[in-house]
mmCIF file of C-alpha atoms in Angstrom:
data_model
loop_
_atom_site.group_PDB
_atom_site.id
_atom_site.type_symbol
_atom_site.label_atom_id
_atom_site.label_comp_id
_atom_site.label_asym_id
_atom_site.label_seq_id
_atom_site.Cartn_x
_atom_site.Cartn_y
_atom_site.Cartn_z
ATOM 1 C CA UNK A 78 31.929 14.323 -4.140
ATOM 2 C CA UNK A 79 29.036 11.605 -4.408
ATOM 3 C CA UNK A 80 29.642 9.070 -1.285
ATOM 4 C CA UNK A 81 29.695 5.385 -2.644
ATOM 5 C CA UNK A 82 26.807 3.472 -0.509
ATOM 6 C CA UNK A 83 26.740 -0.162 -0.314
ATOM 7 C CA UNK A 84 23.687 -1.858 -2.464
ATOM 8 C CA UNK A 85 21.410 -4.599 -2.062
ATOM 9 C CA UNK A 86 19.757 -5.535 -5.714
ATOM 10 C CA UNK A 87 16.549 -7.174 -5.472
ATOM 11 C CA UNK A 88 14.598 -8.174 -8.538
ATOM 12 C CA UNK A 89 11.158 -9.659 -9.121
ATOM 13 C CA UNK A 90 11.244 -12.960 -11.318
ATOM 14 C CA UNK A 91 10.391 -11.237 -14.736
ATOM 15 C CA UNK A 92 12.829 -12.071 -17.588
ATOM 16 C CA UNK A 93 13.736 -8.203 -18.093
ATOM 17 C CA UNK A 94 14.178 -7.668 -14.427
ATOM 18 C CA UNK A 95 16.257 -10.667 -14.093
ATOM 19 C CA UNK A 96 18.392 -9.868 -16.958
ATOM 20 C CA UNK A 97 19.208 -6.198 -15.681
ATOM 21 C CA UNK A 98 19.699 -7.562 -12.094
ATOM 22 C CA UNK A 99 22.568 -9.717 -13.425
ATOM 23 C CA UNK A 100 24.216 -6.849 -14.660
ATOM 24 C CA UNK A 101 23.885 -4.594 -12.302
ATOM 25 C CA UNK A 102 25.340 -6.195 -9.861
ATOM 26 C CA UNK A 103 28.203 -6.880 -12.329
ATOM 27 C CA UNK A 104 28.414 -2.955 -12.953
ATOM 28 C CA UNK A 105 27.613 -1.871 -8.650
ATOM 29 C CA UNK A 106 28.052 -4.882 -7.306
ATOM 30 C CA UNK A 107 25.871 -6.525 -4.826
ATOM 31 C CA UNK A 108 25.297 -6.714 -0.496
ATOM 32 C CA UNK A 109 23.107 -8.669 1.272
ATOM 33 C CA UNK A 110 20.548 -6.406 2.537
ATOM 34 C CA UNK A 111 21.217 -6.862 6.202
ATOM 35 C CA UNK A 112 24.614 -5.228 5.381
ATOM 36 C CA UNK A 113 23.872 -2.730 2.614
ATOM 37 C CA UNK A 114 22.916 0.807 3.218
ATOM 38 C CA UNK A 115 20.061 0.908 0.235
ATOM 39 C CA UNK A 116 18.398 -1.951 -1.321
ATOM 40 C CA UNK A 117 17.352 -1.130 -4.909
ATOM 41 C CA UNK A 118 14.386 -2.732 -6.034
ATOM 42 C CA UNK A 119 13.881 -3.735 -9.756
ATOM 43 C CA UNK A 120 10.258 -4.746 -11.077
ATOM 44 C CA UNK A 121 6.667 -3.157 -11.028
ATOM 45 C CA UNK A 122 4.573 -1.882 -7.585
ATOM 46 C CA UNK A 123 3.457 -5.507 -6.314
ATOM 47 C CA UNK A 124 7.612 -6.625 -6.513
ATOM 48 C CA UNK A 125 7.812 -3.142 -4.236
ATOM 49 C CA UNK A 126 5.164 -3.850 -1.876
ATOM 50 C CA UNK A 127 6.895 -7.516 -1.257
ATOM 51 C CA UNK A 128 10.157 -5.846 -0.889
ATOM 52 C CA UNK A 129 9.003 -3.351 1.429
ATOM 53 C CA UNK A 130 7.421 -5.946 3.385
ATOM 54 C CA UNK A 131 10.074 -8.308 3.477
ATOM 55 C CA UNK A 132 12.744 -5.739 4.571
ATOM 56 C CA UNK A 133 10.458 -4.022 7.083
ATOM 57 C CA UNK A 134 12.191 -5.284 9.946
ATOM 58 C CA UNK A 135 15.667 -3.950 8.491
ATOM 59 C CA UNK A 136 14.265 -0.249 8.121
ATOM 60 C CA UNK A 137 16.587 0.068 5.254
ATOM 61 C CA UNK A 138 15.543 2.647 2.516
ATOM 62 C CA UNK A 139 14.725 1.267 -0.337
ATOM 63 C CA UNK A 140 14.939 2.890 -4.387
ATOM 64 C CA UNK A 141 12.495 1.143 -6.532
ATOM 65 C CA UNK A 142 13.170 1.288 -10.393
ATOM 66 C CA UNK A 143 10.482 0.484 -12.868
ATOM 67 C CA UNK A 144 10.718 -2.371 -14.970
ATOM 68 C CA UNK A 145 7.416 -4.184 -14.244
ATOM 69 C CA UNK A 146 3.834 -3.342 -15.639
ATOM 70 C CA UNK A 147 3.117 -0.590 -12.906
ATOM 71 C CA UNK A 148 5.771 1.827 -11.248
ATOM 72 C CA UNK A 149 4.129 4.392 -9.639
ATOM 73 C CA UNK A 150 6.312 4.000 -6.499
ATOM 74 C CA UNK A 151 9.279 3.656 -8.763
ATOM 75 C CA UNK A 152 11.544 5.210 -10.440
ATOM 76 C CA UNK A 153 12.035 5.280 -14.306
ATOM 77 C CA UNK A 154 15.006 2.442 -15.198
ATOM 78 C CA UNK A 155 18.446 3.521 -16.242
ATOM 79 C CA UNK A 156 21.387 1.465 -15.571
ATOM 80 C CA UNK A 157 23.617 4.599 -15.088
ATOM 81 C CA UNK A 158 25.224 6.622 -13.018
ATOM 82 C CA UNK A 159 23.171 5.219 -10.031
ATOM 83 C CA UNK A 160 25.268 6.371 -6.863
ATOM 84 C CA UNK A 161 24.995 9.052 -8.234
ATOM 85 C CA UNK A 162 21.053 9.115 -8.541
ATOM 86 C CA UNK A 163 20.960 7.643 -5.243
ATOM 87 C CA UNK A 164 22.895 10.228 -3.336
ATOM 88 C CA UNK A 165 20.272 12.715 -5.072
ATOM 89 C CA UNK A 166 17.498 11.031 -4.232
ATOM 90 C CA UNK A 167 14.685 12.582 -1.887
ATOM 91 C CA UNK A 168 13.125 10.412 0.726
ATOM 92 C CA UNK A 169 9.278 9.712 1.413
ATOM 93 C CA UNK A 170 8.542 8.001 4.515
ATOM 94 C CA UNK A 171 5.539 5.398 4.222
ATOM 95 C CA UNK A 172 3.118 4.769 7.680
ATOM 96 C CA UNK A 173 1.645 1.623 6.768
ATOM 97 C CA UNK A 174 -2.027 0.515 8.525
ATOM 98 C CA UNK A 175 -1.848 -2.092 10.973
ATOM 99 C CA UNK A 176 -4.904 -4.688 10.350
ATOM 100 C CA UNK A 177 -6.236 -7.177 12.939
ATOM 101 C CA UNK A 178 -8.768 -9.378 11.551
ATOM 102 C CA UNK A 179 -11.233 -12.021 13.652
ATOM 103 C CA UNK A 180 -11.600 -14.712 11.675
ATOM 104 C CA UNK A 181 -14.883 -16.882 12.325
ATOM 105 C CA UNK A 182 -13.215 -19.763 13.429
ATOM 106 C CA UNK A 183 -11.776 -17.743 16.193
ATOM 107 C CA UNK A 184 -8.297 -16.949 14.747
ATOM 108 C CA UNK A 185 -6.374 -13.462 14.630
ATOM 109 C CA UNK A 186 -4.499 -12.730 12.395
ATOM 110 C CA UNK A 187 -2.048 -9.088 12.219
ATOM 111 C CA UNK A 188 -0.839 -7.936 9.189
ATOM 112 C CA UNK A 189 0.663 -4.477 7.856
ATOM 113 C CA UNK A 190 -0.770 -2.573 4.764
ATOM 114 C CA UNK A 191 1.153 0.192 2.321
ATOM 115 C CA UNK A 192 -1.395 0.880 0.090
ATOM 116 C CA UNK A 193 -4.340 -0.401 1.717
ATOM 117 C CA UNK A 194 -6.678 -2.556 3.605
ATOM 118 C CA UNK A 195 -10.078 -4.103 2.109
ATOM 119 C CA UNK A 196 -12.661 -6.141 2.837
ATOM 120 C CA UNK A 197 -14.538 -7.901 -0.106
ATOM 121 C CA UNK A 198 -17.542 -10.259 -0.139
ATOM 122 C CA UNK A 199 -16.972 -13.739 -0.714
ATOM 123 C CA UNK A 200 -19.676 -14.665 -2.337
ATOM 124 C CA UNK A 201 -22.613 -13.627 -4.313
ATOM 125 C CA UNK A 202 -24.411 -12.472 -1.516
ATOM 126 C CA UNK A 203 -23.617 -8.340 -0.722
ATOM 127 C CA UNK A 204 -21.738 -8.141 2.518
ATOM 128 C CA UNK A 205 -23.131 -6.261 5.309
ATOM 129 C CA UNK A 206 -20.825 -3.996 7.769
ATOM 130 C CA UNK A 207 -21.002 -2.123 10.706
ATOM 131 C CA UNK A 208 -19.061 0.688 10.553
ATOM 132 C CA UNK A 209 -17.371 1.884 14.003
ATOM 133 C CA UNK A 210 -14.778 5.258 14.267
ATOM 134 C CA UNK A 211 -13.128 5.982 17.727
ATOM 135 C CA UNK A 212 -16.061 3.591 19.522
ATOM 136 C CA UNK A 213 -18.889 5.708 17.486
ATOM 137 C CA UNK A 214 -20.970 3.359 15.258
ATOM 138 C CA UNK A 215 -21.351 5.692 12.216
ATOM 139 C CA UNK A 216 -22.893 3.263 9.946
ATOM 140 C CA UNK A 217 -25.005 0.963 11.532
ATOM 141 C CA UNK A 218 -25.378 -1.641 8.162
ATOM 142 C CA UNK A 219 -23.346 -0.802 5.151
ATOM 143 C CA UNK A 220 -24.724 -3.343 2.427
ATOM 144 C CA UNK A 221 -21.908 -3.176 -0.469
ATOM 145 C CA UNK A 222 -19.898 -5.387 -2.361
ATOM 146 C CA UNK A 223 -16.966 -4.083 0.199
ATOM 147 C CA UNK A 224 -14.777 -1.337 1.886
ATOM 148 C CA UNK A 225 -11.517 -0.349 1.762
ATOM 149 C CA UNK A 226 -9.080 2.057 3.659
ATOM 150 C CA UNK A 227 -6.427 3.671 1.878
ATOM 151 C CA UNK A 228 -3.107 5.185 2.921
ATOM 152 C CA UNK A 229 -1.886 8.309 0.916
ATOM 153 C CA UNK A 230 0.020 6.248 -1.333
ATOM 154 C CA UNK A 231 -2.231 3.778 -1.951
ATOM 155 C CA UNK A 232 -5.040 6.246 -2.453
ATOM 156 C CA UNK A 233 -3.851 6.641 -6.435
ATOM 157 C CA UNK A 234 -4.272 2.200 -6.376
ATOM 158 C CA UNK A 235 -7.438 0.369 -6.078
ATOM 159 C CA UNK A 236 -8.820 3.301 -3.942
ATOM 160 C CA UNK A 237 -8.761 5.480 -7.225
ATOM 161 C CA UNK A 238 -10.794 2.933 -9.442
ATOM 162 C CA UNK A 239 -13.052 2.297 -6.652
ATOM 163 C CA UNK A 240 -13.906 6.697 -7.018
ATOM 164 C CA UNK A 241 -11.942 7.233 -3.498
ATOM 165 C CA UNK A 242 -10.081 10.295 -3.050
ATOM 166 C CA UNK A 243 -6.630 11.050 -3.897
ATOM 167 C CA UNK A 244 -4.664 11.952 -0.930
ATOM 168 C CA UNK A 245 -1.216 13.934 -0.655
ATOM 169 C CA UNK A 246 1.574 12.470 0.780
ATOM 170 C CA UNK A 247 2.264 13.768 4.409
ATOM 171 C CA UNK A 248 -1.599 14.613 4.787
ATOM 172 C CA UNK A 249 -1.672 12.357 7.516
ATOM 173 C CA UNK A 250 -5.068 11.706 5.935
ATOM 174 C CA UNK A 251 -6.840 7.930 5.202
ATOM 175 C CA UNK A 252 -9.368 7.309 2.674
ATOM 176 C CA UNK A 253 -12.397 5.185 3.570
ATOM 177 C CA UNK A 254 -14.024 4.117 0.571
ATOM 178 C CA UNK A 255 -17.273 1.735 -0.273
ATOM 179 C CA UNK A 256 -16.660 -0.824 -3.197
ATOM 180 C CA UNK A 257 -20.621 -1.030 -5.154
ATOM 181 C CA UNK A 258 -22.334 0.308 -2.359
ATOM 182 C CA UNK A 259 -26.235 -0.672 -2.157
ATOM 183 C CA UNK A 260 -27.054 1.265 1.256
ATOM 184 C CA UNK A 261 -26.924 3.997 2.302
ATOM 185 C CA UNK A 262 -26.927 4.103 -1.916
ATOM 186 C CA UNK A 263 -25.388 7.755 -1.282
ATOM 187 C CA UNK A 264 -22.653 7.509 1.253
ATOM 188 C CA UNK A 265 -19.573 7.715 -1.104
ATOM 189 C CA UNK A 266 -16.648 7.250 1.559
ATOM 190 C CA UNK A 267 -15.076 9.605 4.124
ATOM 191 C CA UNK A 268 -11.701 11.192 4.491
ATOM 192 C CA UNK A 269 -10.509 10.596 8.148
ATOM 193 C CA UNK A 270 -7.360 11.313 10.074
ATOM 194 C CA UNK A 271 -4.789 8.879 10.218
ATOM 195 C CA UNK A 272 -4.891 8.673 14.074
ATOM 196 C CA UNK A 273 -8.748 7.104 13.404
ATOM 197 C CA UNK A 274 -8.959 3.754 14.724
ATOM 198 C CA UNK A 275 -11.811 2.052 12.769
ATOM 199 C CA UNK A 276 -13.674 -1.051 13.673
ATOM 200 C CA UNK A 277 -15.202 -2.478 11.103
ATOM 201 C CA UNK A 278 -17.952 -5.768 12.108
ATOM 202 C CA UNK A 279 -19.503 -8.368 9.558
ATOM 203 C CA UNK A 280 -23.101 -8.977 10.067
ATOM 204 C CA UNK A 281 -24.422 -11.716 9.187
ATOM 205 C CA UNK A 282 -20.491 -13.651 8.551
ATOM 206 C CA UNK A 283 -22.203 -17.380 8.273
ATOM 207 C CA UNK A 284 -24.621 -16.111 5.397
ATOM 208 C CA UNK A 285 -22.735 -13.099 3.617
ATOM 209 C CA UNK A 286 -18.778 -14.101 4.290
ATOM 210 C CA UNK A 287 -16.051 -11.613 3.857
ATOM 211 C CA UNK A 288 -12.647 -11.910 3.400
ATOM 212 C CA UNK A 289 -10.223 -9.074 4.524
ATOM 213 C CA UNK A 290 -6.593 -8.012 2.693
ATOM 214 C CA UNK A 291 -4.172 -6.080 3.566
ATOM 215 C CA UNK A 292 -1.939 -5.593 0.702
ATOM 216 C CA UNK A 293 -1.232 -9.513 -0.090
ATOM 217 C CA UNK A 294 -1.854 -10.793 3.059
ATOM 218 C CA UNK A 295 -5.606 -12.219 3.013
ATOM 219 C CA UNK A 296 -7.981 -13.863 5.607
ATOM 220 C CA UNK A 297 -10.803 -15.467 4.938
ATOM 221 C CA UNK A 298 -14.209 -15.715 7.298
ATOM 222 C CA UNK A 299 -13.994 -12.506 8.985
ATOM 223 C CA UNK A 300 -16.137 -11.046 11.647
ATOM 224 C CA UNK A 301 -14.139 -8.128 12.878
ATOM 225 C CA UNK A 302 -11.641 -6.160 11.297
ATOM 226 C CA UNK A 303 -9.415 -3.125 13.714
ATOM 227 C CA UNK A 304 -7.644 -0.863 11.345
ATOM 228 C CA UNK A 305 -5.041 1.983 12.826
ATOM 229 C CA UNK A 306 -2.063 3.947 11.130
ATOM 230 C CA UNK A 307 1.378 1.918 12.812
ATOM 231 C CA UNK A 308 3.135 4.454 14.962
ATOM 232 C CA UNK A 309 5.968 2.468 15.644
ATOM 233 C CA UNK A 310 6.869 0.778 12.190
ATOM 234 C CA UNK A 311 7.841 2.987 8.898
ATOM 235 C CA UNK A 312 9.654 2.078 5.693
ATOM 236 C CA UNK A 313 11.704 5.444 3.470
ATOM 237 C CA UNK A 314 11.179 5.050 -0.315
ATOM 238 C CA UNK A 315 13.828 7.186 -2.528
ATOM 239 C CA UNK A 316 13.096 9.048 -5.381
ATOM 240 C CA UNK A 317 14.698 10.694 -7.875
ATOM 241 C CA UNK A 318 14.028 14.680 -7.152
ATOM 242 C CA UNK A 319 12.583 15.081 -10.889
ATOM 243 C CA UNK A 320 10.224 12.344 -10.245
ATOM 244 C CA UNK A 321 9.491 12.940 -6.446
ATOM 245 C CA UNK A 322 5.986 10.488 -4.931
ATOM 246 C CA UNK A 323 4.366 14.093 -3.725
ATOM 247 C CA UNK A 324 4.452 15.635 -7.665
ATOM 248 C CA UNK A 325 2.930 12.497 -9.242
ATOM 249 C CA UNK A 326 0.165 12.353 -6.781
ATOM 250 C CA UNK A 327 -0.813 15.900 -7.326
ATOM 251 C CA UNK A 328 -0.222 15.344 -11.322
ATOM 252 C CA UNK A 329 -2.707 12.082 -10.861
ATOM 253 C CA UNK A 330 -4.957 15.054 -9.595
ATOM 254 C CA UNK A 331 -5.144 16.352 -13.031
ATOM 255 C CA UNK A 332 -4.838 13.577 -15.164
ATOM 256 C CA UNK A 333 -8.532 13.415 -17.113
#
């Protein structure tokens, strides 16, 4: 007997995701999220990330279903039979980074990444970065166009076209991984534990500015950037079973 949960539909502001959400919540009905016991997402991976982010606080699982222009942390749409698909569905729990960022004007600014945390050179000048793991400088100047650190689910995102590797899900792995990198010209990223806590330092910040991102959230100007897993802050993403985050991450694997 498949339990009836109590739904929150969320849509992003695309005319196709808009249409369905009307008439979903016609067919399932609708609860404000606060109340609901799943909050099913409708749209592509960026409508996810600002769903996951907005609802963080609630720690309410949330099923994503594709109808955006990229779903790989969704499901495939079907209007049907969806207690049904939710009561089936397998969970994935997501440790995002926490990012503190310096800005030059003295600022801090904290912010939470999914997928992942980058810096990237404002201007045409190359930036320059000290890179710093558990207190131990292990790159003293990395000149490059910038850096980014990946979770396991964002490792298949801009980690992937920048060559970083793809990491499983549970790994309890991050990916560290140079954007253009001048020098060291060979240095090609590292895989590191998720319990490293990086520093990473702008030289040079007046001259070669950087801004730093994590996801959506963006600061401008910085001189210091502390990156660690969260420990106390997780979000659970559903799935159906046939189309589970772990198998699509090993398929990307094999994709040529």
């Amino acid at each position: 007997m498949t339990v009836t949960q109590r739904i929150a539909l969320v849509a992003s502001h695309g005319d196709e995701a808009q249409s369905q959400l009307a008439l979903l919540k016609q067919r399932y009905g609708d609860t404000a999220p606060e109340d609901a016991d799943v909050i099913v997402a409708l749209g592509g991976d960026g409508f996810m990330l600002r769903t996951l982010h907005r609802n963080l606080a609630l720690g309410k699982p949330v099923y994503g279903m594709k109808l955006g222009t990229i779903g790989f942390l969704l499901n495939p749409f079907h209007p049907d039979d969806l207690h049904e698909r939710l009561a089936r569905a397998q969970p994935t729990i997501m440790h995002p980074l926490s990012m503190s960022a310096h800005s030059e004007s003295g600022t801090t600014v904290e912010a939470l990444a999914f997928n992942e945390v980058s810096l990237l050179r404002q201007t045409k000048q190359a930036a320059h970065i000290r890179v710093t793991l558990n207190g131990v400088v292990r790159i003293e100047e990395l000149m490059c166009d910038g850096l980014l650190v990946a979770t396991p689910a964002g490792s298949t995102a801009y980690n992937l076209s920048a060559h970083g590797p793809i990491l499983p899900i549970g790994s309890k792995l991050l990916a560290m991984t140079p954007i253009s990198p001048f020098r060291p010209r060979r240095w090609r990223g590292a895989v590191l534990p998720s319990t490293t806590e990086i520093k990473l330092e702008v030289l040079d910040p007046y001259k070669r500015p950087v801004s730093a991102t994590a996801d959506s959230s963006e600061v401008r100007d910085v001189v210091e950037v502390l990156i660690r897993e969260s420990v106390d802050q997780t979000m659970t993403l559903l799935f159906d079973p046939e189309h589970n985050l772990e198998e699509r991450i090993l398929r990307e694997q094999f994709t040529v």
